[in-house]
């Protein structure tokens, strides 16, 4: 596609429910990144994929968070038993390769609100 | 833990004025990027600086990477209302693929 797309755009859920966020990277981009952005804050790294493997998942806040990528394309970020502190914008980015300083192209994000 | 501190966090000025935003760290970065983010959208890359002391210009925007590659600045000349947005700096360390972001500077240019 022309750019990184994410779905849903907005998600409102109740505390304790599971949510799945989807990211479609730019076609041909082998690297994919997930970030979290709390209101008025910068971006917080969660995990990145090179192909379908996740060499660095150090930013995942707890074992309630998991992510997978299939076909070196679509990725899903799953949050189990959501908590109110999970409320944030979840941003996905992709780059041609996973290399230091490589340009990352961001999607519009999924706004998650946990009530 | 690597941290990037941006200042100021909020800046509201009149059209035509000049401004500088700072991004500081105690860590060395192999490259530093500046992004601009509009409401409801993801960040968009403005520039990447790689060499200590490097200066890059993008129309009215001037970006500088510190000699020691620990800090950077963004200077805007004759600010326009269209410059309004959230400006983020992000650093990349050698061998690491993730970006470390500052908390952002929310800039408002009043007509």
PDB file of C-alpha atoms in Angstrom:
ATOM      1  CA  UNK A   1       0.000   0.000   0.000  1.00  0.00           C
ATOM      2  CA  UNK A   2       0.908   3.659  -0.117  1.00  0.00           C
ATOM      3  CA  UNK A   3       1.583   3.944   3.575  1.00  0.00           C
ATOM      4  CA  UNK A   4       1.353   2.169   6.901  1.00  0.00           C
ATOM      5  CA  UNK A   5      -2.239   1.488   7.886  1.00  0.00           C
ATOM      6  CA  UNK A   6      -3.597   0.563  11.298  1.00  0.00           C
ATOM      7  CA  UNK A   7      -6.944  -0.708  12.480  1.00  0.00           C
ATOM      8  CA  UNK A   8      -9.091   0.026  14.251  1.00  0.00           C
ATOM      9  CA  UNK A   9      -8.580   3.790  14.382  1.00  0.00           C
ATOM     10  CA  UNK A  10     -10.250   3.941  17.767  1.00  0.00           C
ATOM     11  CA  UNK A  11     -11.063   1.267  20.302  1.00  0.00           C
ATOM     12  CA  UNK A  12     -13.004   1.631  23.516  1.00  0.00           C
ATOM     13  CA  UNK A  13     -13.015  -1.399  25.772  1.00  0.00           C
ATOM     14  CA  UNK A  14     -13.827  -2.358  29.314  1.00  0.00           C
ATOM     15  CA  UNK A  15     -11.178  -3.148  31.871  1.00  0.00           C
ATOM     16  CA  UNK A  16     -10.316  -6.833  31.794  1.00  0.00           C
ATOM     17  CA  UNK A  17     -11.185  -7.415  28.143  1.00  0.00           C
ATOM     18  CA  UNK A  18      -8.627  -8.440  25.509  1.00  0.00           C
ATOM     19  CA  UNK A  19      -7.920  -6.257  22.476  1.00  0.00           C
ATOM     20  CA  UNK A  20      -6.159  -6.857  19.176  1.00  0.00           C
ATOM     21  CA  UNK A  21      -4.558  -4.063  17.191  1.00  0.00           C
ATOM     22  CA  UNK A  22      -3.540  -4.534  13.580  1.00  0.00           C
ATOM     23  CA  UNK A  23      -0.773  -3.006  11.491  1.00  0.00           C
ATOM     24  CA  UNK A  24      -0.277  -3.270   7.723  1.00  0.00           C
ATOM     25  CA  UNK A  25       3.231  -2.070   6.850  1.00  0.00           C
ATOM     26  CA  UNK A  26       4.414  -0.587   3.580  1.00  0.00           C
ATOM     27  CA  UNK A  27       4.754  -3.361   1.019  1.00  0.00           C
ATOM     28  CA  UNK A  28       8.315  -4.665   0.873  1.00  0.00           C
ATOM     29  CA  UNK A  29       9.347  -3.291   4.255  1.00  0.00           C
ATOM     30  CA  UNK A  30      11.009  -6.051   6.236  1.00  0.00           C
ATOM     31  CA  UNK A  31      11.124  -4.256   9.583  1.00  0.00           C
ATOM     32  CA  UNK A  32       8.087  -3.371  11.677  1.00  0.00           C
ATOM     33  CA  UNK A  33       7.939  -1.504  14.985  1.00  0.00           C
ATOM     34  CA  UNK A  34       5.330  -0.931  17.668  1.00  0.00           C
ATOM     35  CA  UNK A  35       5.360   2.147  19.914  1.00  0.00           C
ATOM     36  CA  UNK A  36       3.012   3.483  22.580  1.00  0.00           C
ATOM     37  CA  UNK A  37       2.264   7.177  23.052  1.00  0.00           C
ATOM     38  CA  UNK A  38       0.544   8.319  26.202  1.00  0.00           C
ATOM     39  CA  UNK A  39      -1.353  11.609  26.133  1.00  0.00           C
ATOM     40  CA  UNK A  40       1.019  14.521  25.654  1.00  0.00           C
ATOM     41  CA  UNK A  41       4.084  12.294  25.724  1.00  0.00           C
ATOM     42  CA  UNK A  42       6.724  11.052  23.337  1.00  0.00           C
ATOM     43  CA  UNK A  43       6.788   7.558  21.902  1.00  0.00           C
ATOM     44  CA  UNK A  44       7.737   4.538  23.968  1.00  0.00           C
ATOM     45  CA  UNK A  45       9.266   1.564  22.119  1.00  0.00           C
ATOM     46  CA  UNK A  46       7.475  -1.747  22.594  1.00  0.00           C
ATOM     47  CA  UNK A  47       8.829  -4.311  20.117  1.00  0.00           C
ATOM     48  CA  UNK A  48      10.243  -4.638  16.630  1.00  0.00           C
ATOM     49  CA  UNK A  49      10.197  -7.362  13.985  1.00  0.00           C
ATOM     50  CA  UNK A  50      12.751  -8.227  11.353  1.00  0.00           C
ATOM     51  CA  UNK A  51      10.777 -10.451   9.024  1.00  0.00           C
ATOM     52  CA  UNK A  52       8.598 -12.568  11.284  1.00  0.00           C
ATOM     53  CA  UNK A  53      11.091 -12.650  14.146  1.00  0.00           C
ATOM     54  CA  UNK A  54      11.168 -10.259  17.098  1.00  0.00           C
ATOM     55  CA  UNK A  55      14.818  -9.664  18.056  1.00  0.00           C
ATOM     56  CA  UNK A  56      13.914  -6.969  20.584  1.00  0.00           C
ATOM     57  CA  UNK A  57      10.767  -7.134  22.662  1.00  0.00           C
ATOM     58  CA  UNK A  58      12.321  -5.361  25.618  1.00  0.00           C
ATOM     59  CA  UNK A  59       9.732  -2.583  25.636  1.00  0.00           C
ATOM     60  CA  UNK A  60       6.671  -4.753  26.223  1.00  0.00           C
ATOM     61  CA  UNK A  61       5.367  -3.510  29.611  1.00  0.00           C
ATOM     62  CA  UNK A  62       4.143  -6.859  30.942  1.00  0.00           C
ATOM     63  CA  UNK A  63       3.262 -10.397  29.930  1.00  0.00           C
ATOM     64  CA  UNK A  64      -0.234  -9.127  29.108  1.00  0.00           C
ATOM     65  CA  UNK A  65       1.276  -7.657  25.945  1.00  0.00           C
ATOM     66  CA  UNK A  66       2.240  -9.816  22.978  1.00  0.00           C
ATOM     67  CA  UNK A  67       2.764  -9.317  19.267  1.00  0.00           C
ATOM     68  CA  UNK A  68       3.191 -11.438  16.219  1.00  0.00           C
ATOM     69  CA  UNK A  69       3.903 -10.957  12.564  1.00  0.00           C
ATOM     70  CA  UNK A  70       3.076 -13.323   9.751  1.00  0.00           C
ATOM     71  CA  UNK A  71       4.072 -13.514   6.113  1.00  0.00           C
ATOM     72  CA  UNK A  72       6.584 -10.727   6.730  1.00  0.00           C
ATOM     73  CA  UNK A  73       3.594  -8.437   6.471  1.00  0.00           C
ATOM     74  CA  UNK A  74       0.715  -7.853   8.860  1.00  0.00           C
ATOM     75  CA  UNK A  75       1.371  -7.606  12.575  1.00  0.00           C
ATOM     76  CA  UNK A  76      -1.026  -7.783  15.498  1.00  0.00           C
ATOM     77  CA  UNK A  77      -0.439  -6.413  18.983  1.00  0.00           C
ATOM     78  CA  UNK A  78      -2.570  -8.136  21.594  1.00  0.00           C
ATOM     79  CA  UNK A  79      -3.256  -6.764  25.045  1.00  0.00           C
ATOM     80  CA  UNK A  80      -4.872  -9.235  27.422  1.00  0.00           C
ATOM     81  CA  UNK A  81      -6.913  -8.275  30.482  1.00  0.00           C
ATOM     82  CA  UNK A  82      -6.664  -4.587  29.661  1.00  0.00           C
ATOM     83  CA  UNK A  83      -6.074  -2.063  32.429  1.00  0.00           C
ATOM     84  CA  UNK A  84      -6.870   1.648  32.492  1.00  0.00           C
ATOM     85  CA  UNK A  85      -3.165   2.481  32.298  1.00  0.00           C
ATOM     86  CA  UNK A  86      -3.093   0.774  28.888  1.00  0.00           C
ATOM     87  CA  UNK A  87      -5.065   3.706  27.480  1.00  0.00           C
ATOM     88  CA  UNK A  88      -2.827   5.335  24.876  1.00  0.00           C
ATOM     89  CA  UNK A  89      -2.226   5.663  21.160  1.00  0.00           C
ATOM     90  CA  UNK A  90      -0.482   2.609  19.747  1.00  0.00           C
ATOM     91  CA  UNK A  91       1.657   3.464  16.742  1.00  0.00           C
ATOM     92  CA  UNK A  92       3.121   1.125  14.193  1.00  0.00           C
ATOM     93  CA  UNK A  93       6.021   1.951  11.892  1.00  0.00           C
ATOM     94  CA  UNK A  94       7.837   0.105   9.140  1.00  0.00           C
ATOM     95  CA  UNK A  95      11.191   0.496   7.448  1.00  0.00           C
ATOM     96  CA  UNK A  96      12.890  -1.095   4.480  1.00  0.00           C
ATOM     97  CA  UNK A  97      15.347  -2.900   6.721  1.00  0.00           C
ATOM     98  CA  UNK A  98      16.052  -2.946  10.424  1.00  0.00           C
ATOM     99  CA  UNK A  99      19.186  -0.835  10.665  1.00  0.00           C
ATOM    100  CA  UNK A 100      20.339   1.960  12.926  1.00  0.00           C
ATOM    101  CA  UNK A 101      19.051   5.269  11.658  1.00  0.00           C
ATOM    102  CA  UNK A 102      16.883   3.721   8.946  1.00  0.00           C
ATOM    103  CA  UNK A 103      13.844   5.886   8.222  1.00  0.00           C
ATOM    104  CA  UNK A 104      10.732   4.588   9.947  1.00  0.00           C
ATOM    105  CA  UNK A 105       7.360   5.419   8.397  1.00  0.00           C
ATOM    106  CA  UNK A 106       4.529   5.669  10.884  1.00  0.00           C
ATOM    107  CA  UNK A 107       0.886   4.781  10.649  1.00  0.00           C
ATOM    108  CA  UNK A 108      -1.868   7.006  12.090  1.00  0.00           C
ATOM    109  CA  UNK A 109      -2.156   4.928  15.241  1.00  0.00           C
ATOM    110  CA  UNK A 110      -4.927   3.183  17.160  1.00  0.00           C
ATOM    111  CA  UNK A 111      -6.413   5.180  20.009  1.00  0.00           C
ATOM    112  CA  UNK A 112      -7.218   2.780  22.836  1.00  0.00           C
ATOM    113  CA  UNK A 113      -9.405   3.816  25.745  1.00  0.00           C
ATOM    114  CA  UNK A 114      -9.902   1.382  28.590  1.00  0.00           C
ATOM    115  CA  UNK A 115     -12.865   2.236  30.794  1.00  0.00           C
TER     116      UNK A 115
ATOM    117  CA  UNK B   1      18.326   3.699  30.243  1.00  0.00           C
ATOM    118  CA  UNK B   2      18.828   6.259  27.521  1.00  0.00           C
ATOM    119  CA  UNK B   3      16.767   9.410  27.874  1.00  0.00           C
ATOM    120  CA  UNK B   4      16.203  12.379  25.622  1.00  0.00           C
ATOM    121  CA  UNK B   5      15.026  15.564  27.285  1.00  0.00           C
ATOM    122  CA  UNK B   6      13.276  18.116  25.145  1.00  0.00           C
ATOM    123  CA  UNK B   7      12.772  21.741  26.053  1.00  0.00           C
ATOM    124  CA  UNK B   8      10.591  23.606  26.152  1.00  0.00           C
ATOM    125  CA  UNK B   9       7.644  21.218  26.436  1.00  0.00           C
ATOM    126  CA  UNK B  10       5.212  23.927  25.323  1.00  0.00           C
ATOM    127  CA  UNK B  11       5.858  27.027  23.252  1.00  0.00           C
ATOM    128  CA  UNK B  12       3.344  29.552  21.980  1.00  0.00           C
ATOM    129  CA  UNK B  13       4.634  32.454  19.903  1.00  0.00           C
ATOM    130  CA  UNK B  14       3.438  34.954  17.335  1.00  0.00           C
ATOM    131  CA  UNK B  15       3.777  34.497  13.600  1.00  0.00           C
ATOM    132  CA  UNK B  16       7.094  35.848  12.331  1.00  0.00           C
ATOM    133  CA  UNK B  17       9.085  35.168  15.497  1.00  0.00           C
ATOM    134  CA  UNK B  18      12.080  32.838  15.701  1.00  0.00           C
ATOM    135  CA  UNK B  19      12.340  29.886  18.075  1.00  0.00           C
ATOM    136  CA  UNK B  20      14.691  27.110  19.120  1.00  0.00           C
ATOM    137  CA  UNK B  21      13.815  23.690  20.514  1.00  0.00           C
ATOM    138  CA  UNK B  22      16.445  21.652  22.336  1.00  0.00           C
ATOM    139  CA  UNK B  23      16.987  17.927  22.680  1.00  0.00           C
ATOM    140  CA  UNK B  24      19.558  16.799  25.252  1.00  0.00           C
ATOM    141  CA  UNK B  25      20.923  13.536  26.552  1.00  0.00           C
ATOM    142  CA  UNK B  26      23.803  12.182  28.583  1.00  0.00           C
ATOM    143  CA  UNK B  27      24.107   9.352  26.054  1.00  0.00           C
ATOM    144  CA  UNK B  28      25.816   9.330  22.682  1.00  0.00           C
ATOM    145  CA  UNK B  29      23.647   8.541  19.674  1.00  0.00           C
ATOM    146  CA  UNK B  30      24.834   7.369  16.277  1.00  0.00           C
ATOM    147  CA  UNK B  31      22.062   9.386  14.666  1.00  0.00           C
ATOM    148  CA  UNK B  32      19.295  11.697  15.718  1.00  0.00           C
ATOM    149  CA  UNK B  33      16.024  12.346  13.967  1.00  0.00           C
ATOM    150  CA  UNK B  34      13.430  15.088  14.220  1.00  0.00           C
ATOM    151  CA  UNK B  35       9.764  14.345  13.588  1.00  0.00           C
ATOM    152  CA  UNK B  36       6.644  16.480  13.398  1.00  0.00           C
ATOM    153  CA  UNK B  37       3.302  15.042  14.476  1.00  0.00           C
ATOM    154  CA  UNK B  38      -0.118  16.500  13.740  1.00  0.00           C
ATOM    155  CA  UNK B  39      -3.207  15.599  15.804  1.00  0.00           C
ATOM    156  CA  UNK B  40      -4.606  12.208  14.869  1.00  0.00           C
ATOM    157  CA  UNK B  41      -1.611  11.254  12.758  1.00  0.00           C
ATOM    158  CA  UNK B  42       1.665   9.434  13.188  1.00  0.00           C
ATOM    159  CA  UNK B  43       4.997  11.290  13.323  1.00  0.00           C
ATOM    160  CA  UNK B  44       6.537  12.318  10.002  1.00  0.00           C
ATOM    161  CA  UNK B  45      10.305  12.424   9.634  1.00  0.00           C
ATOM    162  CA  UNK B  46      11.770  15.878   9.004  1.00  0.00           C
ATOM    163  CA  UNK B  47      15.508  15.185   9.081  1.00  0.00           C
ATOM    164  CA  UNK B  48      18.216  12.750  10.191  1.00  0.00           C
ATOM    165  CA  UNK B  49      21.575  14.022  11.441  1.00  0.00           C
ATOM    166  CA  UNK B  50      24.480  11.631  11.725  1.00  0.00           C
ATOM    167  CA  UNK B  51      27.785  13.482  12.077  1.00  0.00           C
ATOM    168  CA  UNK B  52      28.780  15.457  15.168  1.00  0.00           C
ATOM    169  CA  UNK B  53      28.473  19.170  14.419  1.00  0.00           C
ATOM    170  CA  UNK B  54      26.313  18.529  11.377  1.00  0.00           C
ATOM    171  CA  UNK B  55      23.891  21.256  10.326  1.00  0.00           C
ATOM    172  CA  UNK B  56      20.968  20.619   7.992  1.00  0.00           C
ATOM    173  CA  UNK B  57      18.494  23.119   6.641  1.00  0.00           C
ATOM    174  CA  UNK B  58      14.948  22.483   5.492  1.00  0.00           C
ATOM    175  CA  UNK B  59      13.521  25.780   4.243  1.00  0.00           C
ATOM    176  CA  UNK B  60      13.054  27.856   7.436  1.00  0.00           C
ATOM    177  CA  UNK B  61      14.082  24.990   9.721  1.00  0.00           C
ATOM    178  CA  UNK B  62      17.700  24.493  10.780  1.00  0.00           C
ATOM    179  CA  UNK B  63      18.776  21.327  12.583  1.00  0.00           C
ATOM    180  CA  UNK B  64      22.077  20.880  14.374  1.00  0.00           C
ATOM    181  CA  UNK B  65      23.695  17.804  15.915  1.00  0.00           C
ATOM    182  CA  UNK B  66      26.031  18.508  18.816  1.00  0.00           C
ATOM    183  CA  UNK B  67      29.749  17.863  18.418  1.00  0.00           C
ATOM    184  CA  UNK B  68      29.610  15.035  20.958  1.00  0.00           C
ATOM    185  CA  UNK B  69      26.419  13.602  19.398  1.00  0.00           C
ATOM    186  CA  UNK B  70      24.547  13.916  22.688  1.00  0.00           C
ATOM    187  CA  UNK B  71      22.309  16.843  21.844  1.00  0.00           C
ATOM    188  CA  UNK B  72      20.510  18.543  18.994  1.00  0.00           C
ATOM    189  CA  UNK B  73      18.562  21.686  18.280  1.00  0.00           C
ATOM    190  CA  UNK B  74      15.828  22.746  15.907  1.00  0.00           C
ATOM    191  CA  UNK B  75      15.647  26.421  14.993  1.00  0.00           C
ATOM    192  CA  UNK B  76      12.692  27.877  13.110  1.00  0.00           C
ATOM    193  CA  UNK B  77      13.021  31.268  11.482  1.00  0.00           C
ATOM    194  CA  UNK B  78       9.979  33.484  10.894  1.00  0.00           C
ATOM    195  CA  UNK B  79       7.520  30.914  12.229  1.00  0.00           C
ATOM    196  CA  UNK B  80       4.251  30.418  10.361  1.00  0.00           C
ATOM    197  CA  UNK B  81       0.901  29.082  11.669  1.00  0.00           C
ATOM    198  CA  UNK B  82       1.501  26.028   9.497  1.00  0.00           C
ATOM    199  CA  UNK B  83       4.492  25.162  11.716  1.00  0.00           C
ATOM    200  CA  UNK B  84       2.100  24.390  14.574  1.00  0.00           C
ATOM    201  CA  UNK B  85       2.446  20.808  15.799  1.00  0.00           C
ATOM    202  CA  UNK B  86       4.254  18.407  18.115  1.00  0.00           C
ATOM    203  CA  UNK B  87       7.981  18.211  17.396  1.00  0.00           C
ATOM    204  CA  UNK B  88       9.766  15.057  18.541  1.00  0.00           C
ATOM    205  CA  UNK B  89      13.428  14.212  18.594  1.00  0.00           C
ATOM    206  CA  UNK B  90      14.477  10.571  18.496  1.00  0.00           C
ATOM    207  CA  UNK B  91      17.895   8.988  18.892  1.00  0.00           C
ATOM    208  CA  UNK B  92      19.293   5.755  17.548  1.00  0.00           C
ATOM    209  CA  UNK B  93      22.232   3.985  19.162  1.00  0.00           C
ATOM    210  CA  UNK B  94      24.806   2.005  17.231  1.00  0.00           C
ATOM    211  CA  UNK B  95      23.582  -1.540  16.734  1.00  0.00           C
ATOM    212  CA  UNK B  96      20.110  -0.810  18.071  1.00  0.00           C
ATOM    213  CA  UNK B  97      17.092  -0.637  15.812  1.00  0.00           C
ATOM    214  CA  UNK B  98      14.673   0.981  18.218  1.00  0.00           C
ATOM    215  CA  UNK B  99      14.360   4.748  18.507  1.00  0.00           C
ATOM    216  CA  UNK B 100      14.443   6.554  21.846  1.00  0.00           C
ATOM    217  CA  UNK B 101      12.051   9.503  21.749  1.00  0.00           C
ATOM    218  CA  UNK B 102      11.971  12.738  23.683  1.00  0.00           C
ATOM    219  CA  UNK B 103       8.673  13.765  25.244  1.00  0.00           C
ATOM    220  CA  UNK B 104       8.039  16.320  22.521  1.00  0.00           C
ATOM    221  CA  UNK B 105       7.636  20.081  22.182  1.00  0.00           C
ATOM    222  CA  UNK B 106       4.121  21.281  21.477  1.00  0.00           C
ATOM    223  CA  UNK B 107       4.497  24.381  19.305  1.00  0.00           C
ATOM    224  CA  UNK B 108       1.684  26.834  18.609  1.00  0.00           C
ATOM    225  CA  UNK B 109       2.153  29.703  16.184  1.00  0.00           C
ATOM    226  CA  UNK B 110      -0.494  32.376  16.542  1.00  0.00           C
ATOM    227  CA  UNK B 111      -1.493  34.440  13.482  1.00  0.00           C
TER     228      UNK B 111
END
